[in-house]
């Protein structure tokens, strides 16, 4: 896929185009941001990211301390220590590893550390499953991290770079998600960004709370309830403010690379009555299915939720202002309730239209256009609140 | 001893420790030989509280609090960042309790030691989860009462040999210390500061609250631990063992009898406790012998 705006730059030889897996694309995005510390612990399907970074460091293409830790919890703790000391740092994980980090994730967000972490989305056990769904990431919904979902290898690379920008501008951590295997292991054409281009986009890290002996202070001490409450209020408010940070980053990134992004993407929404809502690589399949259904005369469209935290309420309401029904293709569930995206979207729309939950895939169950079409037809005869399974 | 008792203080009065806290005393002493650039890393422990409630700060040093299990990993990140920033002369010190070191953070401790990370790891060992109100840890000695080993159960298992575990990692410096022997403690911390790589110091810190003893007895009970042979003061530099203080071999009963936590021990438990101490000494003497530094022990 060539992005319209970047054709020019490509033709002029400014951009280098190659074929990379999602994992390699993330690693390249990390490399050009020049983190000083990388903490690595392997887990499928993330492993290729940290392996590629190890190769960059070994070849001298990335000058960083590369620390091979004994657990994911420690990976995030190493990154936290490095950022607290004032340098940019990176790690990546998946599934069980992400769950193992859970305590540290709250600590990083509460500590206001601008950490960037890639997450190759994968199901969680038991039973064992290495394939893609989003239960790992959405189980971390309330840790105070920002969450963006990539739909392609190109996006995975671009969002990684933008994540550093937004994280460091807001002192909030970011998880950049890419579908396990579907994106992490699939090679696609990618336009590479070179370090000098990123230089114009991403200034050096200036973390205001970094440890210093010139003005010694205590990071993360006991706070009495009133102050703690205020800290949490600030964290909450700064999340909402970070929407502006993403908007600014998307815009600037468009200027630098010619590739534009938005918190929410719409496809064939202009006269759509039923709109699929999904995220990640699944958006590509749904896009194709929308075309198929359109050719059958169905007035359908697609919304791809790229930014999940902070939640882009206004963008979503705007995209879905005049539709009759939203069909959410969930890949993460709140057991005893319904799909997590479904709940979020219904809450955001505030009754504008019915929001139906379709559990599209757990643990990598294949979602073909036929599966989506089937969900579409079944959904038309059930009411809101009935959870459909593919 | 050549080392003078430094007047420098990096610890303020008015800290939040219980009266007679051995861990507060140990920190005050240790910091006397550290410089003002030192980064202190503290996982969940009594010291999370002792260090003060914002905006009060007990230490006049950059300090970072961490979750229970990951202090060595956070210290690794700080060390790595300092290296990339070209600040190699800054000392990083983890100051962790026995709950963190022996139990929940043992994996991270082992991993940092295995990587030979360049920082000092201090385990201030008060032999139970004292901050949560005296629960058994794997550092609790046999025969001890805690709230999770209440009478008549008591702690059955021997105390984990953490020094032995660290020895197995082949790190450059390991020492044990006691705030009841300040010169010995200061010498070891000063020596540790001058060594590169992973340095481990185990400091036995009497806890009046958990050991069930008078607040005024902290230093005295610390001495009884050492003189009875229950807590050997040793140093292992590049694998060479050295005894830094020869015990006077007072009866172990004097140490046990000074603390309420051992009050419920019967003769059987006392015999088992002594057997444990004796076996440890046999092992230590073998190591000392192998290092060519056998002390002449009477008793």
XYZ file of C-alpha atoms in Angstrom:
689
model
C 0.000 0.000 0.000
C 1.366 3.423 -0.911
C -0.008 6.313 1.035
C -1.290 9.038 -1.243
C 0.664 11.827 0.408
C 3.959 10.025 0.376
C 4.072 9.116 -3.325
C 5.863 12.341 -4.051
C 8.549 11.763 -1.455
C 8.941 8.201 -2.650
C 9.387 9.299 -6.230
C 11.990 11.838 -5.155
C 13.913 9.096 -3.396
C 13.459 10.638 0.023
C 11.671 7.604 1.380
C 13.065 4.112 1.475
C 10.499 1.436 0.834
C 11.030 -2.153 1.855
C 9.197 -5.230 3.098
C 9.038 -5.819 6.843
C 7.035 -7.840 9.299
C 5.103 -5.913 11.915
C 7.682 -6.924 14.494
C 10.525 -5.624 12.334
C 8.595 -2.448 11.623
C 8.206 -1.785 15.341
C 11.893 -2.490 15.895
C 12.789 -0.015 13.172
C 10.453 2.567 14.713
C 12.194 2.056 18.032
C 15.661 2.287 16.494
C 15.058 5.643 14.879
C 13.865 7.001 18.238
C 17.238 6.003 19.705
C 16.301 4.728 23.154
C 19.263 4.519 25.525
C 18.018 1.413 27.299
C 16.158 -1.639 25.978
C 14.964 -4.356 28.341
C 14.195 -7.685 26.722
C 12.321 -10.800 27.703
C 11.040 -13.197 25.064
C 7.428 -14.168 24.563
C 5.611 -15.326 21.450
C 4.598 -13.498 19.258
C 6.521 -10.431 20.414
C 9.981 -12.019 20.396
C 11.017 -10.851 16.931
C 10.854 -7.250 18.125
C 13.450 -7.673 20.846
C 15.524 -10.009 18.678
C 15.718 -7.376 15.967
C 16.682 -4.751 18.541
C 19.397 -7.082 19.872
C 20.739 -7.298 16.324
C 20.713 -3.499 15.929
C 22.652 -3.120 19.183
C 25.094 -5.900 18.293
C 25.812 -4.274 14.914
C 26.174 -0.834 16.444
C 23.161 0.503 14.569
C 21.565 1.357 17.888
C 23.692 2.636 20.739
C 21.831 1.427 23.772
C 22.236 -0.690 26.870
C 20.419 -3.916 26.033
C 19.439 -5.750 29.205
C 18.329 -9.368 29.084
C 16.117 -9.666 32.136
C 14.592 -12.678 33.870
C 10.908 -11.705 33.600
C 8.493 -9.255 32.024
C 7.890 -7.658 35.393
C 11.593 -6.893 35.542
C 11.656 -5.752 31.909
C 9.201 -3.012 32.719
C 10.967 -2.262 36.010
C 14.308 -1.795 34.204
C 12.641 0.540 31.738
C 11.013 2.422 34.622
C 14.375 2.858 36.361
C 16.019 4.076 33.167
C 13.293 6.625 32.396
C 13.276 7.773 36.034
C 16.973 8.476 35.574
C 16.108 10.531 32.511
C 16.734 8.453 29.397
C 14.399 7.062 26.755
C 13.748 3.335 27.114
C 11.728 0.583 25.458
C 10.413 -2.916 25.976
C 7.862 -5.192 24.330
C 5.673 -8.057 25.426
C 2.526 -10.123 24.827
C -0.208 -11.970 26.642
C 1.005 -13.678 29.838
C 3.965 -11.342 29.897
C 1.741 -8.315 29.866
C -0.344 -9.772 32.681
C 2.826 -10.444 34.655
C 3.692 -6.744 34.319
C 0.372 -5.628 35.725
C 1.608 -4.257 39.056
C 4.465 -2.439 37.375
C 2.101 -0.972 34.786
C 0.130 0.823 37.465
C 3.420 1.966 38.978
C 4.734 3.366 35.687
C 1.523 5.282 34.932
C 1.124 6.531 38.501
C 4.804 7.477 38.420
C 4.137 9.498 35.251
C 6.918 7.750 33.334
C 6.744 8.252 29.548
C 7.436 4.611 28.726
C 6.646 3.144 25.318
C 5.947 -0.563 25.049
C 4.895 -2.630 22.065
C 2.343 -5.364 22.666
C 1.846 -8.123 20.107
C -1.730 -8.981 21.023
C -2.261 -12.586 21.998
C -4.858 -14.599 23.908
C -4.283 -15.427 27.575
C -4.375 -18.826 29.248
C -5.811 -21.076 30.380
C -6.053 -23.023 28.194
C -2.849 -22.280 26.332
C -3.197 -20.291 23.152
C -0.580 -18.255 21.322
C -2.829 -16.702 18.685
C -4.345 -13.285 18.468
C -7.068 -11.626 20.442
C -7.016 -8.432 22.486
C -7.793 -9.826 25.933
C -4.208 -9.222 27.096
C -4.264 -5.526 26.285
C -7.807 -4.729 27.323
C -7.270 -6.496 30.648
C -4.808 -3.628 31.267
C -7.389 -0.994 30.355
C -7.458 0.724 33.728
C -3.743 0.861 34.474
C -3.396 4.451 33.257
C -1.585 3.619 30.022
C -2.533 5.041 26.664
C -3.397 2.407 24.060
C -3.152 2.561 20.278
C -3.890 -0.272 17.871
C -2.016 -0.635 14.586
C -3.770 -2.003 11.507
C -0.658 -2.576 9.396
C 3.102 -2.936 9.710
C 3.466 0.639 8.504
C 1.166 1.827 11.241
C 3.005 -0.232 13.828
C 6.208 1.597 12.930
C 4.637 5.031 12.690
C 2.629 4.681 15.891
C 5.757 3.568 17.751
C 7.527 6.805 16.871
C 4.448 8.884 17.605
C 3.989 7.056 20.909
C 7.336 8.382 22.149
C 6.309 11.882 21.143
C 2.949 11.789 22.896
C 4.229 9.893 25.941
C 7.042 12.345 26.526
C 4.804 15.331 25.935
C 2.266 14.171 28.498
C 4.360 12.117 30.966
C 2.079 9.149 30.334
C 3.043 5.662 29.133
C 1.826 4.188 25.839
C 1.169 0.650 24.658
C 1.404 0.224 20.891
C -0.584 -2.835 19.884
C -0.158 -4.999 16.829
C -2.113 -8.190 16.175
C -0.042 -11.213 17.126
C 1.120 -13.179 14.060
C -1.366 -11.447 11.727
C 0.769 -8.310 11.922
C 3.803 -9.286 13.976
C 4.821 -12.122 11.642
C 3.397 -10.984 8.301
C 5.640 -9.093 5.902
C 4.234 -6.021 4.203
C 5.599 -3.095 2.212
C 6.752 -0.388 4.610
C 8.196 3.059 4.056
C 11.174 3.438 6.350
C 11.754 6.530 8.407
C 15.352 7.543 8.944
C 16.786 9.008 12.174
C 17.316 12.476 10.725
C 13.641 12.651 9.812
C 12.649 11.692 13.310
C 14.997 14.326 14.695
C 12.663 16.991 13.393
C 9.726 15.262 15.044
C 10.961 13.987 18.370
C 13.092 16.181 20.637
C 15.426 14.526 23.181
C 13.722 13.306 26.330
C 13.527 15.890 29.099
C 11.802 14.030 31.924
C 11.146 16.627 34.628
C 11.088 14.149 37.527
C 14.412 12.464 36.787
C 16.575 11.466 39.742
C 19.208 14.052 40.506
C 21.717 14.675 43.263
C 21.707 18.396 42.533
C 18.182 18.637 43.817
C 17.593 15.346 45.607
C 14.002 14.296 46.086
C 12.021 11.143 46.602
C 10.158 9.576 43.698
C 6.857 7.951 44.560
C 6.812 8.328 48.370
C 3.827 7.712 50.598
C 1.206 10.361 49.854
C -1.494 11.178 52.351
C -5.024 10.560 51.010
C -5.740 14.144 49.974
C -2.561 14.450 47.930
C -2.936 10.973 46.457
C -6.466 11.846 45.394
C -5.135 14.968 43.697
C -2.386 13.020 41.931
C -4.973 10.606 40.551
C -7.159 13.494 39.437
C -4.195 14.945 37.563
C -3.466 11.584 35.951
C -7.081 11.368 34.849
C -7.183 14.905 33.473
C -3.846 14.574 31.713
C -5.152 11.503 29.915
C -7.980 13.560 28.480
C -5.506 16.306 27.549
C -3.338 13.766 25.778
C -6.009 13.588 23.065
C -4.641 16.924 21.915
C -1.152 15.453 22.060
C -2.205 12.676 19.703
C -3.936 15.111 17.382
C -0.791 17.234 17.229
C 1.446 14.204 16.720
C -0.767 12.850 13.927
C -0.681 16.201 12.188
C 3.070 16.706 12.525
C 3.742 13.133 11.445
C 1.693 13.799 8.344
C 3.885 16.816 7.586
C 7.110 14.875 8.104
C 6.185 11.638 6.332
C 3.095 12.318 4.270
C 1.240 9.614 6.162
C -1.749 10.961 8.033
C -3.559 9.322 10.904
C -6.634 10.025 12.987
C -7.815 8.618 16.340
C -10.745 7.026 14.492
C -10.849 6.011 10.840
C -14.084 5.839 8.892
C -14.713 3.921 5.668
C -17.813 4.362 3.466
C -19.683 6.055 6.262
C -21.374 8.734 4.161
C -24.733 6.950 3.810
C -24.114 3.932 6.003
C -26.941 2.676 8.171
C -25.031 -0.191 9.826
C -21.413 0.367 10.796
C -18.894 -2.261 11.843
C -16.529 -1.095 14.545
C -13.249 -2.851 15.115
C -9.531 -2.284 15.570
C -6.157 -3.621 14.542
C -5.521 -5.743 11.473
C -9.100 -7.001 11.516
C -10.077 -3.604 10.123
C -8.525 -4.646 6.799
C -10.754 -7.702 6.481
C -13.819 -5.725 7.476
C -12.986 -3.070 4.930
C -13.007 -5.705 2.202
C -16.257 -7.163 3.574
C -17.874 -3.727 3.545
C -17.163 -3.541 -0.171
C -18.663 -7.002 -0.704
C -21.804 -6.153 1.258
C -22.072 -2.809 -0.512
C -22.023 -4.603 -3.852
C -24.972 -6.611 -2.555
C -26.772 -3.356 -1.843
C -26.226 -3.256 1.919
C -25.542 0.208 3.283
C -22.667 -0.656 5.575
C -19.498 1.100 6.697
C -16.521 0.676 8.987
C -15.043 2.529 11.913
C -11.525 1.564 12.928
C -10.825 2.554 16.530
C -7.113 3.326 16.426
C -6.803 5.202 19.713
C -8.487 3.453 22.612
C -6.964 5.326 25.557
C -7.480 8.185 25.903
C -10.887 7.381 24.444
C -11.712 9.591 21.435
C -15.327 10.329 22.415
C -15.868 13.260 20.072
C -14.291 11.597 17.054
C -16.389 8.505 17.574
C -19.658 10.399 18.047
C -18.912 12.442 14.959
C -18.198 9.329 12.877
C -21.359 7.570 14.037
C -23.693 10.550 14.336
C -26.193 9.422 11.719
C -26.034 5.642 11.668
C -28.855 3.302 12.658
C -26.846 0.552 14.263
C -23.271 -0.199 15.297
C -21.945 -3.720 15.125
C -18.872 -4.049 17.303
C -16.495 -6.862 16.412
C -14.981 -7.602 19.792
C -11.848 -9.576 20.479
C -11.826 -9.050 24.242
C -14.579 -9.755 26.722
C -15.636 -8.662 30.162
C -16.992 -11.973 31.404
C -20.426 -11.645 32.938
C -21.048 -8.538 30.849
C -20.130 -8.301 27.149
C -17.387 -7.284 24.728
C -15.146 -4.555 26.097
C -15.234 -2.373 22.990
C -19.032 -2.801 22.856
C -19.428 -1.461 26.357
C -17.086 1.417 25.687
C -18.724 2.388 22.421
C -22.245 2.212 23.849
C -21.183 4.386 26.747
C -19.570 6.875 24.371
C -22.584 7.099 22.063
C -24.993 7.680 24.917
C -28.008 6.174 23.157
C -27.530 7.721 19.704
C -28.145 4.273 18.225
C -28.133 0.592 19.259
C -24.692 -0.959 19.759
C -24.497 -4.709 19.242
C -21.726 -6.929 20.498
C -20.308 -9.594 18.188
C -17.453 -11.617 19.607
C -15.558 -11.968 16.365
C -12.611 -14.020 17.506
C -10.952 -15.264 20.662
C -7.615 -17.024 20.516
C -7.068 -16.470 16.832
C -10.264 -18.030 15.478
C -10.161 -17.008 11.854
C -12.321 -14.056 10.876
C -13.020 -14.319 7.178
C -15.306 -12.017 5.182
C -17.875 -14.837 5.333
C -17.744 -14.839 9.145
C -18.315 -11.089 9.188
C -21.169 -11.334 6.704
C -22.755 -14.061 8.823
C -22.529 -11.888 11.940
C -24.015 -9.005 9.989
C -27.059 -10.998 8.896
C -27.579 -12.621 12.308
C -27.337 -9.291 14.071
C -30.249 -7.864 12.109
C -32.708 -10.200 13.788
C -31.585 -9.829 17.428
C -31.868 -6.865 19.735
C -29.182 -4.842 21.458
C -27.879 -6.691 24.471
C -27.777 -10.110 22.800
C -24.138 -11.108 22.449
C -23.467 -12.842 19.152
C -20.540 -15.232 18.775
C -18.889 -15.973 15.470
C 40.738 0.087 63.358
C 41.936 2.779 60.969
C 38.464 3.958 59.949
C 37.175 6.941 61.880
C 33.492 7.233 62.618
C 32.411 9.800 60.002
C 30.265 12.684 61.181
C 28.583 13.021 57.781
C 24.827 12.378 57.895
C 22.620 11.719 54.877
C 19.724 10.799 57.138
C 17.600 13.351 58.934
C 16.236 12.988 62.450
C 12.484 12.564 62.756
C 12.156 9.457 60.636
C 9.095 7.232 60.918
C 10.657 4.025 62.264
C 9.548 2.388 65.490
C 11.664 3.220 68.530
C 14.793 1.104 68.604
C 14.599 0.141 64.912
C 17.757 -1.639 63.851
C 17.022 -0.935 60.202
C 16.974 2.829 60.788
C 20.271 2.625 62.642
C 21.799 0.492 59.895
C 20.822 2.978 57.186
C 22.188 5.911 59.150
C 25.516 4.146 59.594
C 25.777 2.854 56.024
C 25.153 6.283 54.505
C 28.053 7.740 56.458
C 30.414 6.269 53.882
C 28.245 6.961 50.824
C 28.432 10.227 48.901
C 25.607 12.613 48.117
C 25.231 11.342 44.553
C 24.086 7.918 45.726
C 20.762 6.718 44.298
C 18.787 4.747 46.883
C 16.217 2.229 45.629
C 13.690 0.949 48.173
C 11.064 -1.722 47.507
C 7.983 -2.211 49.683
C 9.292 -2.660 53.212
C 9.420 -0.914 56.580
C 11.713 1.555 54.854
C 8.885 2.584 52.497
C 7.467 4.195 55.623
C 10.651 5.118 57.479
C 11.747 7.205 54.480
C 8.948 9.628 55.252
C 5.581 10.758 54.006
C 5.631 13.434 51.321
C 6.774 16.205 51.633
C 8.941 14.986 54.521
C 11.995 12.975 53.511
C 14.226 11.077 55.872
C 17.097 10.809 53.399
C 18.884 13.746 51.837
C 19.604 11.680 48.728
C 17.761 10.934 45.492
C 15.481 8.056 46.440
C 13.108 5.931 44.402
C 10.396 3.679 45.832
C 9.477 0.549 43.875
C 7.018 -2.340 43.991
C 7.947 -5.244 46.219
C 9.551 -7.629 43.747
C 11.543 -5.418 41.400
C 13.989 -3.154 43.250
C 17.065 -4.821 41.670
C 15.482 -4.405 38.231
C 14.717 -0.716 38.777
C 18.292 -0.299 40.026
C 19.496 -2.022 36.848
C 17.612 0.536 34.769
C 19.018 3.448 36.769
C 22.540 2.056 36.451
C 22.107 1.576 32.697
C 20.821 5.128 32.293
C 23.683 6.564 34.342
C 26.135 4.667 32.169
C 24.574 6.043 28.996
C 24.667 9.521 30.546
C 28.353 9.098 31.331
C 27.820 9.301 35.099
C 29.790 6.242 36.076
C 30.890 7.662 39.428
C 27.374 7.540 40.871
C 26.669 4.697 43.302
C 23.320 2.922 43.112
C 22.170 1.119 46.248
C 19.147 -1.103 46.728
C 17.976 -1.148 50.328
C 15.506 -4.017 50.714
C 14.036 -6.015 53.560
C 14.106 -9.773 53.971
C 10.584 -10.208 52.562
C 11.741 -8.679 49.306
C 15.208 -10.265 49.248
C 14.517 -13.787 50.469
C 10.994 -14.178 49.099
C 9.052 -12.094 46.595
C 12.010 -10.360 44.940
C 14.428 -13.278 45.082
C 14.122 -13.895 41.357
C 14.995 -10.325 40.458
C 17.840 -10.331 43.009
C 19.257 -13.531 41.561
C 18.941 -12.196 38.021
C 20.705 -8.922 38.803
C 23.474 -10.855 40.570
C 23.779 -13.226 37.620
C 24.164 -10.249 35.279
C 26.709 -8.835 37.744
C 24.919 -5.492 37.661
C 27.017 -2.660 39.010
C 25.246 -1.710 42.230
C 25.182 -2.454 45.946
C 22.308 -4.606 47.177
C 21.650 -4.354 50.900
C 19.244 -6.727 52.553
C 18.326 -5.323 55.932
C 17.136 -8.490 57.544
C 14.763 -8.297 60.490
C 13.698 -11.871 59.950
C 9.988 -11.440 59.200
C 7.450 -9.248 57.389
C 7.612 -6.567 60.059
C 5.921 -3.740 58.178
C 2.715 -5.731 57.868
C 2.875 -6.772 61.504
C 5.300 -9.665 61.998
C 4.544 -12.490 59.561
C 6.923 -15.331 58.777
C 9.360 -14.951 55.890
C 11.920 -17.464 54.704
C 14.415 -15.421 56.745
C 12.592 -16.176 60.004
C 14.730 -18.460 62.173
C 13.437 -21.815 63.406
C 11.519 -21.718 66.665
C 10.376 -18.115 66.226
C 6.887 -16.908 66.912
C 5.246 -14.744 64.258
C 1.587 -13.941 63.658
C 1.480 -16.590 60.921
C 3.428 -19.108 63.006
C 1.521 -18.562 66.256
C 1.956 -20.713 69.328
C 1.991 -23.687 69.389
C 3.115 -24.020 65.742
C 6.186 -21.708 65.683
C 8.489 -21.600 62.637
C 9.719 -25.100 61.857
C 11.956 -24.532 58.829
C 15.506 -23.301 58.990
C 16.311 -19.810 57.840
C 17.131 -19.677 54.122
C 20.870 -19.301 53.534
C 20.739 -16.200 51.368
C 24.479 -15.608 51.573
C 25.024 -19.148 50.317
C 22.637 -18.484 47.441
C 24.492 -15.306 46.503
C 27.846 -17.105 46.777
C 26.588 -19.474 44.099
C 26.274 -16.480 41.755
C 30.009 -15.762 41.896
C 29.619 -12.040 42.507
C 32.660 -9.941 43.479
C 31.673 -8.943 46.998
C 29.464 -10.370 49.729
C 29.437 -9.354 53.379
C 27.340 -9.641 56.486
C 27.128 -6.753 58.916
C 25.438 -5.613 62.092
C 24.653 -2.098 63.290
C 25.904 -3.325 66.675
C 29.380 -3.400 65.119
C 29.504 -0.005 63.409
C 33.207 -0.039 62.539
C 32.863 -3.422 60.872
C 29.740 -2.255 59.020
C 31.329 1.004 57.868
C 34.447 -0.777 56.658
C 32.369 -3.176 54.597
C 30.176 -0.495 53.044
C 33.228 1.609 52.223
C 34.906 -1.376 50.649
C 31.751 -2.191 48.684
C 31.644 1.354 47.318
C 35.091 0.878 45.815
C 34.227 -2.332 43.953
C 32.599 -2.634 40.531
C 29.874 -5.195 39.879
C 27.223 -6.716 42.082
C 27.872 -6.259 45.781
C 25.653 -7.861 48.394
C 25.553 -6.941 52.071
C 23.273 -8.704 54.530
C 22.647 -6.605 57.637
C 20.925 -8.249 60.580
C 18.632 -5.581 62.020
C 17.015 -6.336 65.378
C 13.362 -5.308 65.441
C 11.987 -4.641 68.921
C 8.417 -4.762 67.593
C 8.716 -8.157 65.957
C 11.364 -9.734 68.091
C 9.349 -8.879 71.197
C 12.008 -7.043 73.166
C 12.590 -3.661 74.741
C 13.399 -0.785 72.380
C 16.579 -0.062 74.310
C 17.990 -3.539 73.644
C 18.542 -3.295 69.863
C 22.312 -2.887 69.936
C 22.696 -5.370 72.768
C 20.643 -8.098 71.072
C 22.550 -7.480 67.838
C 25.734 -8.146 69.783
C 24.294 -11.297 71.331
C 23.457 -12.552 67.814
C 27.067 -12.145 66.744
C 28.802 -13.253 69.967
C 26.664 -16.392 70.228
C 27.577 -17.332 66.680
C 23.981 -17.052 65.439
C 24.966 -14.299 62.994
C 28.546 -14.636 61.724
C 30.260 -11.470 60.532
C 32.004 -12.444 57.348
C 33.250 -11.029 54.090
C 33.700 -12.772 50.746
C 35.848 -10.838 48.310
C 36.238 -12.450 44.895
C 35.365 -15.822 46.401
C 37.804 -15.562 49.331
C 36.091 -15.908 52.678
C 37.178 -14.005 55.772
C 35.774 -13.847 59.290
C 35.785 -10.197 60.302
C 34.873 -10.718 63.933
C 35.466 -13.780 66.049
C 32.527 -14.586 68.296
C 33.118 -15.009 71.994
C 30.730 -17.966 71.940
C 28.364 -16.924 74.659
C 25.570 -19.456 75.133
C 22.918 -19.278 72.430
C 20.302 -19.236 75.196
C 21.385 -15.694 76.046
C 20.418 -14.582 72.534
C 17.175 -16.550 72.509
C 16.227 -15.546 76.054
C 16.528 -11.840 75.274
C 13.599 -11.983 72.819
C 9.940 -12.753 73.397
C 9.600 -14.340 69.918
C 11.603 -17.348 71.136
C 9.828 -17.589 74.518
C 7.673 -20.540 73.492
C 10.594 -22.711 72.349
C 10.856 -26.028 74.111
C 14.070 -28.001 74.612
C 13.572 -29.760 71.294
C 13.297 -26.504 69.384
C 16.338 -25.098 71.166
C 18.369 -28.163 70.296
C 17.276 -27.881 66.659
C 18.203 -24.191 66.633
C 21.680 -24.950 68.013
C 22.126 -27.751 65.508
C 21.289 -25.321 62.713
C 23.826 -22.754 63.989
C 26.485 -25.431 64.385
C 26.012 -26.836 60.893
C 26.278 -23.364 59.406
C 29.528 -22.784 61.236
C 30.948 -26.072 60.020
C 30.192 -24.972 56.491
C 31.652 -21.510 57.082
C 34.822 -22.939 58.629
C 35.291 -25.159 55.599
C 35.034 -22.146 53.338
C 37.390 -20.122 55.505
C 39.836 -22.983 55.495
C 39.636 -23.263 51.728
C 40.318 -19.524 51.531
C 43.376 -19.898 53.770
C 41.894 -17.682 56.431
C 40.921 -20.099 59.188
C 40.386 -18.365 62.471
C 41.437 -19.949 65.725
C 38.133 -20.578 67.368
C 37.719 -21.461 70.985
C 34.453 -23.117 71.844
